[in-house]
mmCIF file of C-alpha atoms in Angstrom:
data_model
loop_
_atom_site.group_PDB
_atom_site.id
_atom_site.type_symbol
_atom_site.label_atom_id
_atom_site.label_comp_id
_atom_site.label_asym_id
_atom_site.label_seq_id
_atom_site.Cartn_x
_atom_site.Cartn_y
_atom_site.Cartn_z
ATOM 1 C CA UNK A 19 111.182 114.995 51.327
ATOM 2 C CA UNK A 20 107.751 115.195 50.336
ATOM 3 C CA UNK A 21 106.566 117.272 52.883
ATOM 4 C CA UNK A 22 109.761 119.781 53.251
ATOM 5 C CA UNK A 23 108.979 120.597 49.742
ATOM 6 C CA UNK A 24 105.048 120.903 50.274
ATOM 7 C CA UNK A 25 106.146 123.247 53.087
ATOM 8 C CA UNK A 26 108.296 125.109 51.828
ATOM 9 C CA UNK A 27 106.150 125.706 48.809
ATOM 10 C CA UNK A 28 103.508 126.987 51.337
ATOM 11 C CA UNK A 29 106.121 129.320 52.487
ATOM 12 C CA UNK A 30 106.790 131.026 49.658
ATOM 13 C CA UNK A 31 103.533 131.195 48.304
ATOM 14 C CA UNK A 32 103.079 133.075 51.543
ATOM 15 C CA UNK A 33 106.169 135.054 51.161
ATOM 16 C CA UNK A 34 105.221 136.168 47.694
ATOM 17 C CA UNK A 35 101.617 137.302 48.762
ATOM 18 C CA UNK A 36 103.341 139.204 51.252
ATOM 19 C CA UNK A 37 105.859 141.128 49.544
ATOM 20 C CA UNK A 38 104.622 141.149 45.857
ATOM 21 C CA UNK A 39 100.927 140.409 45.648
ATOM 22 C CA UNK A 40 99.421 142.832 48.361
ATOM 23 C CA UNK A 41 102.829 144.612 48.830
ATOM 24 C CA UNK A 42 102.210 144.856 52.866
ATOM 25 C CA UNK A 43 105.676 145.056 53.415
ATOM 26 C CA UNK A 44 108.190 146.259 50.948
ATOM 27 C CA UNK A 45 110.795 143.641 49.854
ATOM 28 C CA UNK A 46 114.635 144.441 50.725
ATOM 29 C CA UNK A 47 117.785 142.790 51.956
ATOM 30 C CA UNK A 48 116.775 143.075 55.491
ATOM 31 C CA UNK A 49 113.189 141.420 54.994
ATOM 32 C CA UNK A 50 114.838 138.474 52.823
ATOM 33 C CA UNK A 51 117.514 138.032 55.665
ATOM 34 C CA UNK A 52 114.246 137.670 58.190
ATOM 35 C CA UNK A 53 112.105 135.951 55.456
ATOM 36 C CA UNK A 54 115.010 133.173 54.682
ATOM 37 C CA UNK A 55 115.907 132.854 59.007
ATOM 38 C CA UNK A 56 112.383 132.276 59.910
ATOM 39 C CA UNK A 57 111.726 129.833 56.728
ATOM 40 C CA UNK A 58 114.472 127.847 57.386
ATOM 41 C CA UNK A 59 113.516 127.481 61.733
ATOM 42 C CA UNK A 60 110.397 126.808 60.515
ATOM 43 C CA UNK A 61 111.027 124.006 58.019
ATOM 44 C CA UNK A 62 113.850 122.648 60.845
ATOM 45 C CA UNK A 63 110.915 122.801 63.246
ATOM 46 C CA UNK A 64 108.177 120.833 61.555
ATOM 47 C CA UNK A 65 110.979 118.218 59.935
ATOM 48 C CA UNK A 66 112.362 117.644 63.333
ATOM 49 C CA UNK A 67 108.390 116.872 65.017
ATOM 50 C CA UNK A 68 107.590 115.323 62.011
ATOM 51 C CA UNK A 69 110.601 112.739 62.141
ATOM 52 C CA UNK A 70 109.950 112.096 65.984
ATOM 53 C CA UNK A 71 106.097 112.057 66.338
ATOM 54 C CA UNK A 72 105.024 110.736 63.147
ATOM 55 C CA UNK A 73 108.035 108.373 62.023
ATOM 56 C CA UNK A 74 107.789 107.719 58.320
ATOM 57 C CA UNK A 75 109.861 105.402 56.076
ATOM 58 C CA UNK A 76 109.151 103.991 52.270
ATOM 59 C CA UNK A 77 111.096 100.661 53.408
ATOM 60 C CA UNK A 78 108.270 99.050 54.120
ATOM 61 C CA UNK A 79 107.177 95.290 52.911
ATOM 62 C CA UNK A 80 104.187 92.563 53.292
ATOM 63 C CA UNK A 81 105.734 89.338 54.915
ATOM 64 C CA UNK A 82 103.995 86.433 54.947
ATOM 65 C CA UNK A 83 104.857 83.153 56.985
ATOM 66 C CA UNK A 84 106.543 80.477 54.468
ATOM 67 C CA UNK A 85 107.320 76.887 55.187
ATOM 68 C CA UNK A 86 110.016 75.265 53.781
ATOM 69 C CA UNK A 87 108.276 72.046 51.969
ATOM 70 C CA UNK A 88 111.315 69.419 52.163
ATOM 71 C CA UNK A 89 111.174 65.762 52.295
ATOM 72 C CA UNK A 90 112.285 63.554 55.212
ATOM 73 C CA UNK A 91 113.611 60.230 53.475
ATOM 74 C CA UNK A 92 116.594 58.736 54.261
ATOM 75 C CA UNK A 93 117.731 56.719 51.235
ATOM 76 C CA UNK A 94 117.728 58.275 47.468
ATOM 77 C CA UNK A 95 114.247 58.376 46.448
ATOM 78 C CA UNK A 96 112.354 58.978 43.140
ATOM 79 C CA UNK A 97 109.317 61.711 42.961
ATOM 80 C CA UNK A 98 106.434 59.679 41.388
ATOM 81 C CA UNK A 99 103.611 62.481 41.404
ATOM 82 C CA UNK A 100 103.332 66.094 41.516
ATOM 83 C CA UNK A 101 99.801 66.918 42.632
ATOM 84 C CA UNK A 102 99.610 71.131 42.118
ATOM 85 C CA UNK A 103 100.146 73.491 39.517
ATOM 86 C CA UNK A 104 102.516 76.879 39.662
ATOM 87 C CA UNK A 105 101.017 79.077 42.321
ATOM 88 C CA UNK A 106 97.782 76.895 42.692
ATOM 89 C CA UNK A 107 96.074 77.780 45.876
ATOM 90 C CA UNK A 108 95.502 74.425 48.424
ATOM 91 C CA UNK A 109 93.833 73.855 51.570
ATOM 92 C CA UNK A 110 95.141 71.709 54.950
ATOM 93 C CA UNK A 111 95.767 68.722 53.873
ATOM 94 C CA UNK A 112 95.777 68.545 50.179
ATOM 95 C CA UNK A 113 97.823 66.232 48.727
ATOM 96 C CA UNK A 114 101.062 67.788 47.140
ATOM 97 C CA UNK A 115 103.717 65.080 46.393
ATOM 98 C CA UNK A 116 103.836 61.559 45.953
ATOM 99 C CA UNK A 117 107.186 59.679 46.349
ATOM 100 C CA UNK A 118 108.227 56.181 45.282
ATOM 101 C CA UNK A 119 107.240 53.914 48.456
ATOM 102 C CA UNK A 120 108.305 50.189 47.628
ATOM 103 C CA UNK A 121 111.503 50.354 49.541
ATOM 104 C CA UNK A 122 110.205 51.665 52.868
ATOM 105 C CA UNK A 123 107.043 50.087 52.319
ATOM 106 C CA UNK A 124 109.097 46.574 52.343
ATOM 107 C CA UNK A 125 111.042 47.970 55.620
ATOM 108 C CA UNK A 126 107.620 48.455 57.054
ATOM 109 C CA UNK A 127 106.387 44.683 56.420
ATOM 110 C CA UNK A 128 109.879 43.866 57.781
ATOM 111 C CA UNK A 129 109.867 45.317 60.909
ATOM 112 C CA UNK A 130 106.149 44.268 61.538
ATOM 113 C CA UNK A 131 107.514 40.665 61.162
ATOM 114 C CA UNK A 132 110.673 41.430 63.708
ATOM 115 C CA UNK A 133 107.925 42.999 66.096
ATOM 116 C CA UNK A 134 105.832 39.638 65.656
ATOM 117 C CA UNK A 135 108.956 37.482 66.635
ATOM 118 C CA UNK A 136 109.730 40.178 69.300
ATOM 119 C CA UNK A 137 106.629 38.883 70.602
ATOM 120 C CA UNK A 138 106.988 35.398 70.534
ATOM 121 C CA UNK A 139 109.937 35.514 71.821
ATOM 122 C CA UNK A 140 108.826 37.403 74.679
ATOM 123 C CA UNK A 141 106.519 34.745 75.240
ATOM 124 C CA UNK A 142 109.161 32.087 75.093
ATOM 125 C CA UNK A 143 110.772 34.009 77.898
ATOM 126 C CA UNK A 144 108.295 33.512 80.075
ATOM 127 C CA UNK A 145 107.615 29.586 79.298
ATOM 128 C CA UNK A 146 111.311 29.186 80.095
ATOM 129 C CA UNK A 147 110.975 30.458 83.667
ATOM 130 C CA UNK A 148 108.374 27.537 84.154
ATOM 131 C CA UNK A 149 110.782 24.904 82.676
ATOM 132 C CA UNK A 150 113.731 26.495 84.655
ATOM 133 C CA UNK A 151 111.111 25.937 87.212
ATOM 134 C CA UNK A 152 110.236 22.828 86.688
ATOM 135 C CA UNK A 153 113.741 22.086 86.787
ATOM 136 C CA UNK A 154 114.813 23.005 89.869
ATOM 137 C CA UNK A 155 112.448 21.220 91.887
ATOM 138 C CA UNK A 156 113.091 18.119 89.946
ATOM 139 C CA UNK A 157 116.774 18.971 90.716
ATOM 140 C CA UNK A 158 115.633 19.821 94.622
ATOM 141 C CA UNK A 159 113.812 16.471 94.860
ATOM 142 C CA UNK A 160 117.083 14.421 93.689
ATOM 143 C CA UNK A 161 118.985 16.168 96.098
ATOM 144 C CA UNK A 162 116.381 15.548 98.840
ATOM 145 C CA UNK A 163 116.351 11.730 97.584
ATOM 146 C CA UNK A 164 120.100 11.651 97.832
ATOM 147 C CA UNK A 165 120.303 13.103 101.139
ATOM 148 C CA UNK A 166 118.182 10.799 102.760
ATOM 149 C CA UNK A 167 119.709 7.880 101.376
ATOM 150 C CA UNK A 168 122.995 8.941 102.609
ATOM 151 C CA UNK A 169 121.189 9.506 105.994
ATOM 152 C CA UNK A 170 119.670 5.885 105.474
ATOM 153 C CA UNK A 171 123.180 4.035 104.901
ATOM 154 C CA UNK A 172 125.314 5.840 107.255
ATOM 155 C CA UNK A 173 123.671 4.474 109.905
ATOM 156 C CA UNK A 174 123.587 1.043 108.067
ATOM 157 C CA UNK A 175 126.861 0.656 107.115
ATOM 158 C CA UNK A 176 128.191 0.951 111.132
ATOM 159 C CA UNK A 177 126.087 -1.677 111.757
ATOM 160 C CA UNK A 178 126.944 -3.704 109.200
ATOM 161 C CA UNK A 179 123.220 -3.444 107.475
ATOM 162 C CA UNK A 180 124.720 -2.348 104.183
ATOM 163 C CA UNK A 181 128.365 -2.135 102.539
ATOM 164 C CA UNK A 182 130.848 1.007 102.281
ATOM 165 C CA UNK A 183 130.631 1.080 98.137
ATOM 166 C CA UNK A 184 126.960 1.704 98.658
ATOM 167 C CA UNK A 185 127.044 4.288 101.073
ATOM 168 C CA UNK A 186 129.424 5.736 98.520
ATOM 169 C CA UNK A 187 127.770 5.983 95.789
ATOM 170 C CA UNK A 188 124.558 7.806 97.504
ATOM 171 C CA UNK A 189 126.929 10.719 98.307
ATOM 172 C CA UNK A 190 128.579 11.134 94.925
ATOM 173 C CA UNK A 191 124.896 11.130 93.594
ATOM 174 C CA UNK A 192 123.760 13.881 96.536
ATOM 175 C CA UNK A 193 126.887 16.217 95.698
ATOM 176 C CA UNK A 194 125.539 15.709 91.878
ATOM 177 C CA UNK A 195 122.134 16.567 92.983
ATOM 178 C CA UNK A 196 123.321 19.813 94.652
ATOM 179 C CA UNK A 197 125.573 20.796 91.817
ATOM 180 C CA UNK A 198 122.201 20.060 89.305
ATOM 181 C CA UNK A 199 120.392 22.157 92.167
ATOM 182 C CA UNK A 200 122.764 25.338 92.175
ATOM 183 C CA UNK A 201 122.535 24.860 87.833
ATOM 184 C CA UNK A 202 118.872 25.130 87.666
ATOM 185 C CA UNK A 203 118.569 27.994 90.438
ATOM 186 C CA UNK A 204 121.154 29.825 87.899
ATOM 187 C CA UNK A 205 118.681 28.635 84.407
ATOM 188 C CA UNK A 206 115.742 30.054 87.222
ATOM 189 C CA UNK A 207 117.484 33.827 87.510
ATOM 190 C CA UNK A 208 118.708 33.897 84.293
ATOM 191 C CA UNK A 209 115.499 33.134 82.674
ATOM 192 C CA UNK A 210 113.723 35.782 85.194
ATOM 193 C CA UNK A 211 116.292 38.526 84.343
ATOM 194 C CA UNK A 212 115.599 37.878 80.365
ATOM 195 C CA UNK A 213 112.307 38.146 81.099
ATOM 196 C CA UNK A 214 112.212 41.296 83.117
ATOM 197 C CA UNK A 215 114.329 42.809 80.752
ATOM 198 C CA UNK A 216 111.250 45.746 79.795
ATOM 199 C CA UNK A 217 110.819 49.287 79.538
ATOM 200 C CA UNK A 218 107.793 50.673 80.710
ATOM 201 C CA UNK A 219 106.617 47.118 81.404
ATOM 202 C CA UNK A 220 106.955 45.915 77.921
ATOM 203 C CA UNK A 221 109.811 43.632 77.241
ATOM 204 C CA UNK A 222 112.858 45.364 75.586
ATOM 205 C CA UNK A 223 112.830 43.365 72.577
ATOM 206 C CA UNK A 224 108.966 44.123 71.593
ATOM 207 C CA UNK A 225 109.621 48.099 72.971
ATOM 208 C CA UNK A 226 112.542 47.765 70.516
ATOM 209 C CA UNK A 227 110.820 45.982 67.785
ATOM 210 C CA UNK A 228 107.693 48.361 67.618
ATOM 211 C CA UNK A 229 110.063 51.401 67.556
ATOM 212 C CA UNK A 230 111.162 50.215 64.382
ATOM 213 C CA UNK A 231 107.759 49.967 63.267
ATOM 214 C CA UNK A 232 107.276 53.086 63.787
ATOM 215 C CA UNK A 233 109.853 54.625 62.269
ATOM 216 C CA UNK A 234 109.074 52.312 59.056
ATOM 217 C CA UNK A 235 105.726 53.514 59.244
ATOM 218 C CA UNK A 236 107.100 57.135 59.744
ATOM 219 C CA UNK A 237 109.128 57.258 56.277
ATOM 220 C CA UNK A 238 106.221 55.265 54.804
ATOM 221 C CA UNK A 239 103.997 58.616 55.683
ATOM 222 C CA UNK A 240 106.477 60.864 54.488
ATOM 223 C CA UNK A 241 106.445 59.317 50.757
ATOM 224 C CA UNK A 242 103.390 61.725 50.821
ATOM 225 C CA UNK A 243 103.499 65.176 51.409
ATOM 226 C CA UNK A 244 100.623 67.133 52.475
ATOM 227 C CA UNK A 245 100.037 70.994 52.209
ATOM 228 C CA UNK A 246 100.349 71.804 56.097
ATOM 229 C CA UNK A 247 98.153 75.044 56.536
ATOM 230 C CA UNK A 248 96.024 76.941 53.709
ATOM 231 C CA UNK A 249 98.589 78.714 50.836
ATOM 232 C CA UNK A 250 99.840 78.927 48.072
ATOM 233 C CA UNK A 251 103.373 76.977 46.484
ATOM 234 C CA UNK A 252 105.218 79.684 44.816
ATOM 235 C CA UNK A 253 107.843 78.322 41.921
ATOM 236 C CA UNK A 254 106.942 74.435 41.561
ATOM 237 C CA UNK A 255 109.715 73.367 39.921
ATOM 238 C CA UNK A 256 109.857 70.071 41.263
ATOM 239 C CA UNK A 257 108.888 67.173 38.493
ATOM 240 C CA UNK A 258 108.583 63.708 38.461
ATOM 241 C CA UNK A 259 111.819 61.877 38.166
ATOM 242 C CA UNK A 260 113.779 64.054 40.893
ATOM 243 C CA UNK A 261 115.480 62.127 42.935
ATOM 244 C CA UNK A 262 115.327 63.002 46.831
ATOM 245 C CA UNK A 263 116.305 62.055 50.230
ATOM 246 C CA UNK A 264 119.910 60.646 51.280
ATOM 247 C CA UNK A 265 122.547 63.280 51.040
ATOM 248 C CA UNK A 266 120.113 65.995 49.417
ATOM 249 C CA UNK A 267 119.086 68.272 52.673
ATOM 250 C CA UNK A 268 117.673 71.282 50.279
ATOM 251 C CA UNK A 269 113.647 71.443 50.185
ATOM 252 C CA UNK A 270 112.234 71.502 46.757
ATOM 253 C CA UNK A 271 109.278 73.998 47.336
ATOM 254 C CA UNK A 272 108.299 77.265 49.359
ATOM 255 C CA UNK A 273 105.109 77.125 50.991
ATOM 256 C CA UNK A 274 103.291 80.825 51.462
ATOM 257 C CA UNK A 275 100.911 80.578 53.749
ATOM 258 C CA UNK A 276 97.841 82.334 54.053
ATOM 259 C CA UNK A 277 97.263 83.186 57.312
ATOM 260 C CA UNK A 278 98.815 85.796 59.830
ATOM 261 C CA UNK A 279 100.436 88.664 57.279
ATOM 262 C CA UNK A 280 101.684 91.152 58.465
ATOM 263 C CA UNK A 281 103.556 94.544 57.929
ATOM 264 C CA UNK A 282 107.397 94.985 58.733
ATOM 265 C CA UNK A 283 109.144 98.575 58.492
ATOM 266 C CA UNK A 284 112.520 99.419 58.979
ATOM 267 C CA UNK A 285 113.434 103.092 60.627
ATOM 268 C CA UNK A 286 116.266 104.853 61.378
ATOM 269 C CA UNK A 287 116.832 103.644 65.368
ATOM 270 C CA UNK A 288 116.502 107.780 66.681
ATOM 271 C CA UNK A 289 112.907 108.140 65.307
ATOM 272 C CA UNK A 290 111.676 105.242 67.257
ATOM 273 C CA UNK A 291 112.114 107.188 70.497
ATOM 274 C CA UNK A 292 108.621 107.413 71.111
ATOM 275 C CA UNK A 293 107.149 104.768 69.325
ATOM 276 C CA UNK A 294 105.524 101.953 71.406
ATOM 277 C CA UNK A 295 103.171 98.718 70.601
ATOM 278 C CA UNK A 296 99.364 99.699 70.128
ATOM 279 C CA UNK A 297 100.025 103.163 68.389
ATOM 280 C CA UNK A 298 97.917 103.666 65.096
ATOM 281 C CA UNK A 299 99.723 103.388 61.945
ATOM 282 C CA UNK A 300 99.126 104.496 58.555
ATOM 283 C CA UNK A 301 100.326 101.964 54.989
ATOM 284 C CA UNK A 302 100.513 103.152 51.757
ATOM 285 C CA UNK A 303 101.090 100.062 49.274
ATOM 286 C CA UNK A 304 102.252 100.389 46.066
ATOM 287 C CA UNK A 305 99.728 98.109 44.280
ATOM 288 C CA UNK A 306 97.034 99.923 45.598
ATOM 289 C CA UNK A 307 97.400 103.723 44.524
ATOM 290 C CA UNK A 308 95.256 106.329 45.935
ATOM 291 C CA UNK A 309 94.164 104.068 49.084
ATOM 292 C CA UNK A 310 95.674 104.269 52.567
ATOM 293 C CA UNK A 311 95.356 101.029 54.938
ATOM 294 C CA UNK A 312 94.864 101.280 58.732
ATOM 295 C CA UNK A 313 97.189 99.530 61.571
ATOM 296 C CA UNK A 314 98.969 99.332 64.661
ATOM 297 C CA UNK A 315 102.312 98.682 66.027
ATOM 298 C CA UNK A 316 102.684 95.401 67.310
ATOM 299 C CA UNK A 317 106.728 95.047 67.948
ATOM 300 C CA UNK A 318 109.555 97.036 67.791
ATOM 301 C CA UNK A 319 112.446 94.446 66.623
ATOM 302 C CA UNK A 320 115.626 95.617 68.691
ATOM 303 C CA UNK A 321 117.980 94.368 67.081
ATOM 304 C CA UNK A 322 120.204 94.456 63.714
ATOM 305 C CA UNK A 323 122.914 92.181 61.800
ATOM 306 C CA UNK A 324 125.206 94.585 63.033
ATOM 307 C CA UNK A 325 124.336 93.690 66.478
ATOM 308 C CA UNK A 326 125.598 90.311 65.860
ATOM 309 C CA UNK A 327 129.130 88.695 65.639
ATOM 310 C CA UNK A 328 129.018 85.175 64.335
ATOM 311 C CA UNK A 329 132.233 82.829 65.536
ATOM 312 C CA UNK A 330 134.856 82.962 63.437
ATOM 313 C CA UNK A 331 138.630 82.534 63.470
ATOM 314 C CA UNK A 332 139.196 86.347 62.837
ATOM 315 C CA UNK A 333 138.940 89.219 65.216
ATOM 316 C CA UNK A 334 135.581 91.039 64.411
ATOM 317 C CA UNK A 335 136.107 94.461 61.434
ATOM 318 C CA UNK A 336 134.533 97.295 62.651
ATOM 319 C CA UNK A 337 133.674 100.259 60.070
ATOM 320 C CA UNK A 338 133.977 103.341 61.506
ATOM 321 C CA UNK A 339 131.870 105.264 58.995
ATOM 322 C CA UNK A 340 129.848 102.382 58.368
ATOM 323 C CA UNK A 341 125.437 103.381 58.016
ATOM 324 C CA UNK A 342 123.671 102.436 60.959
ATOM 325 C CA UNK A 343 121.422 99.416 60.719
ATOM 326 C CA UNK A 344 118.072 100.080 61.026
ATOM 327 C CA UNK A 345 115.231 98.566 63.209
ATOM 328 C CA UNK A 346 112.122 96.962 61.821
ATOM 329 C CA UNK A 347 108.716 97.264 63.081
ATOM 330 C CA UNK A 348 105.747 94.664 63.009
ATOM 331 C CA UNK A 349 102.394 96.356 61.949
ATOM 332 C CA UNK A 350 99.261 94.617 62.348
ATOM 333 C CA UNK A 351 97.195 95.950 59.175
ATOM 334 C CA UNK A 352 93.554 95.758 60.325
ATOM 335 C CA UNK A 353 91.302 93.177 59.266
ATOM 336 C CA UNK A 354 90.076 94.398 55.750
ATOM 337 C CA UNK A 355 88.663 92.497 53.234
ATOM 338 C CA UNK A 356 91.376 93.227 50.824
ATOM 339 C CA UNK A 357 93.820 91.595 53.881
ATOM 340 C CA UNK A 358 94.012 88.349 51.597
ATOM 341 C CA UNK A 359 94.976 90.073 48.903
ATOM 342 C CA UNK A 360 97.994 91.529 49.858
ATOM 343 C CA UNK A 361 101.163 89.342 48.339
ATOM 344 C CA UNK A 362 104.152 88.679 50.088
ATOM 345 C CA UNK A 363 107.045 91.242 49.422
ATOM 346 C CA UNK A 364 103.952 94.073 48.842
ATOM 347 C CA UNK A 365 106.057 97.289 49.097
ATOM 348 C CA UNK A 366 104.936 100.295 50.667
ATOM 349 C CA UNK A 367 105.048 103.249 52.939
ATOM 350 C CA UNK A 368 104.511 103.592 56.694
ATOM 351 C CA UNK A 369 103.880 106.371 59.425
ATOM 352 C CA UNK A 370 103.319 105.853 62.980
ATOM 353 C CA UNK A 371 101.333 108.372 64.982
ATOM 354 C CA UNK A 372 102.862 108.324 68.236
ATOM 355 C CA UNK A 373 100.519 111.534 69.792
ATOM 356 C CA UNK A 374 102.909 113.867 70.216
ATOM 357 C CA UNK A 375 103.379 117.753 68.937
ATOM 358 C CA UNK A 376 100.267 118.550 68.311
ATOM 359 C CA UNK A 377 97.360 117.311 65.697
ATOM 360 C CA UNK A 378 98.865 119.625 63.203
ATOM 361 C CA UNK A 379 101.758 117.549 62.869
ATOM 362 C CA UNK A 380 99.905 114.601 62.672
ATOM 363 C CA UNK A 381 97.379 116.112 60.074
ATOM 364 C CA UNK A 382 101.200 117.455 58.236
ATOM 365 C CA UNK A 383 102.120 113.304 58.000
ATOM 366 C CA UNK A 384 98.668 112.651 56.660
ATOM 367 C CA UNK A 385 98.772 114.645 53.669
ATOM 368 C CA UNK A 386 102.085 113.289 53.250
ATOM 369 C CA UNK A 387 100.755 109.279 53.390
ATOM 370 C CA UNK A 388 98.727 110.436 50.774
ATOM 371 C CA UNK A 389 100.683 112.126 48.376
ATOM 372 C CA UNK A 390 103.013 109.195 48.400
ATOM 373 C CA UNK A 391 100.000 106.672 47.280
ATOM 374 C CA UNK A 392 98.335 109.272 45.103
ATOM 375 C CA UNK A 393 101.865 109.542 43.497
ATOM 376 C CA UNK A 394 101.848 106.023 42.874
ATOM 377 C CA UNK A 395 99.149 106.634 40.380
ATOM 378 C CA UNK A 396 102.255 107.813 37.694
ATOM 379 C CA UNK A 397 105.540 106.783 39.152
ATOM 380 C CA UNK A 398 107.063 104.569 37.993
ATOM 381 C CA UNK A 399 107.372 106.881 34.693
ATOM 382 C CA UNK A 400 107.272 103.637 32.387
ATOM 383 C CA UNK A 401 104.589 104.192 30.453
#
């Protein structure tokens, strides 16, 4: 709108030297029909290149990456500490919150215990193989005993060396032997299956107990929150005395980080025909009047919430006469040592010079760019 107006104010500051300053031609209805055709092409002409060569848009904001600070404890929990003021600017790794530990700490000292009779008892397992061992061969030498007895008084017995009863009794004691034979080869595989019972050739019972270590020394860690980049918290509210963890799933603090801002611009989706990543780009924030910042495209988003239908039990409602959406663009502001300084939600203006049309159009856009952030010098009229 700027612009249109600038031109046209060109235009009949042109007109009027024409007709009524230096009088070369003399005003009538037929010169105001040409004057008012030719304005108006003109004006069509340069909006039109404008719009598709140098796309320009006040919808334009600073977004910086936030992390959602919430904490990962699964039983109610009471905040002890609170480490940072509002908006107080940390570094990796400061210290931020401090939660009541007693309760997980205990789990911890628990499950270090159940890992140290994992242990033992993984030890055990392998001490019974030798006594399931031990006892087979005791049970194999009975049986061999028992056998050669019965060998011994079956030939005896025909000869009348030795009586019946006797001969007996060594093969009720060798079918003994053999059942205390197949018993210990079954305490033999059942103590070597216990035993090789292991994942990743640890036994499953210590794999299983130092997962649960872990995982007690997991919530144990997470009693303390640490900033996880350089930022800034915006709206501590938390205090000391909130309760956390169990069935609350909200976080309790925004996290702003510092690095990686960048510029995002929304624009009607027809003049982005011939915008592409890498073209220069012009920013006019609104907390810095009277100075223009220097960038580049670095994504076109394609795509819009009207681009989306979420699953639902109702057939989608489409608006005939509904706005189109627009697309956003990601501008990389050059590195400037005001970069830091830009806050998150910064609003501004944008152009992007694409190349095309001619320098004059370009030049046109410029003067535009900075109207809009010399403007910024009085508007908002709240004085």
């Amino acid at each position: 709108m700027t612009i249109a107006l600038l031109i046209l104010g060109v235009y009949a500051l042109f007109a009027w030297l024409v007709f009524y300053k230096f009088r070369w031609l003399k005003f009538n209805i037929a010169w105001g029909v040409v004057t008012f055709w030719v304005g108006f092409h003109v004006l069509f002409l340069l909006v039109v290149l404008l719009r598709f060569f140098t796309p320009y848009t006040i919808d334009g904001h600073v977004i910086r990456q936030t992390i959602q600070i919430a904490p990962r404890l699964p039983h109610p929990t009471v905040l002890e500490e609170v480490f940072i003021a509002q908006n107080q600017k940390v570094k990796k790794g400061d210290k931020l919150y401090q939660f009541e530990k007693t309760l997980y700490a205990a789990q911890l000292a628990e499950a270090v215990a159940n890992l140290a009779d994992a242990r033992q008892n993984a030890l055990i397992l392998e001490e019974d193989i030798h006594i399931a061992q031990d006892s087979l061969e005791a049970a194999q030498a009975n049986e061999t005993y028992a056998a050669q007895q019965v060998k011994r008084y079956s030939d005896l017995v025909p000869k009348g060396g030795a009586k019946q009863e006797t001969l007996d009794k060594w093969e009720s004691q060798l079918a003994a032997a053999q059942a205390q034979v197949h018993e210990a080869r079954d305490n033999l595989k059942k103590a070597q299956l216990a035993a090789e019972a292991k994942i990743d050739g640890v036994n499953a019972q210590v794999a299983g107990a130092e997962a649960q270590v872990e995982q007690a020394q997991y919530y144990v860690d997470q009693t303390t929150i640490y900033a996880p980049e350089d930022g800034v918290i915006i709206s501590q509210q938390a205090r000391p005395g909130l309760v956390v963890g169990g069935f609350r799933v909200a976080s309790i603090a925004a996290f702003v980080a510092d690095a990686d801002p960048y510029f995002l611009a929304t624009f009607y989706q027809e003049h982005l025909k011939f915008v592409e990543p890498g073209q220069p780009v012009e920013v006019a924030l609104d907390i810095y009047p009277g100075q223009i910042f220097t960038g580049k495209v670095k994504a076109i988003w394609d795509g819009t919430g009207q681009g989306q239908i979420i699953p639902r039990g109702r057939v989608p409602e489409f608006m005939f006469m509904s706005p189109q959406g627009r697309f956003a663009v990601e501008i990389d502001l050059d590195d400037d040592p005001a970069l830091k300084r830009y806050p998150a939600g910064a609003h501004g203006a944008a152009a992007i010079y694409t190349g095309g049309g001619g320098g004059w159009v370009a030049v046109l856009r410029r003067v535009n760019m900075r109207l809009y952030s010399w403007v910024n010098f009085i508007v908002p009229f709240d004085v």
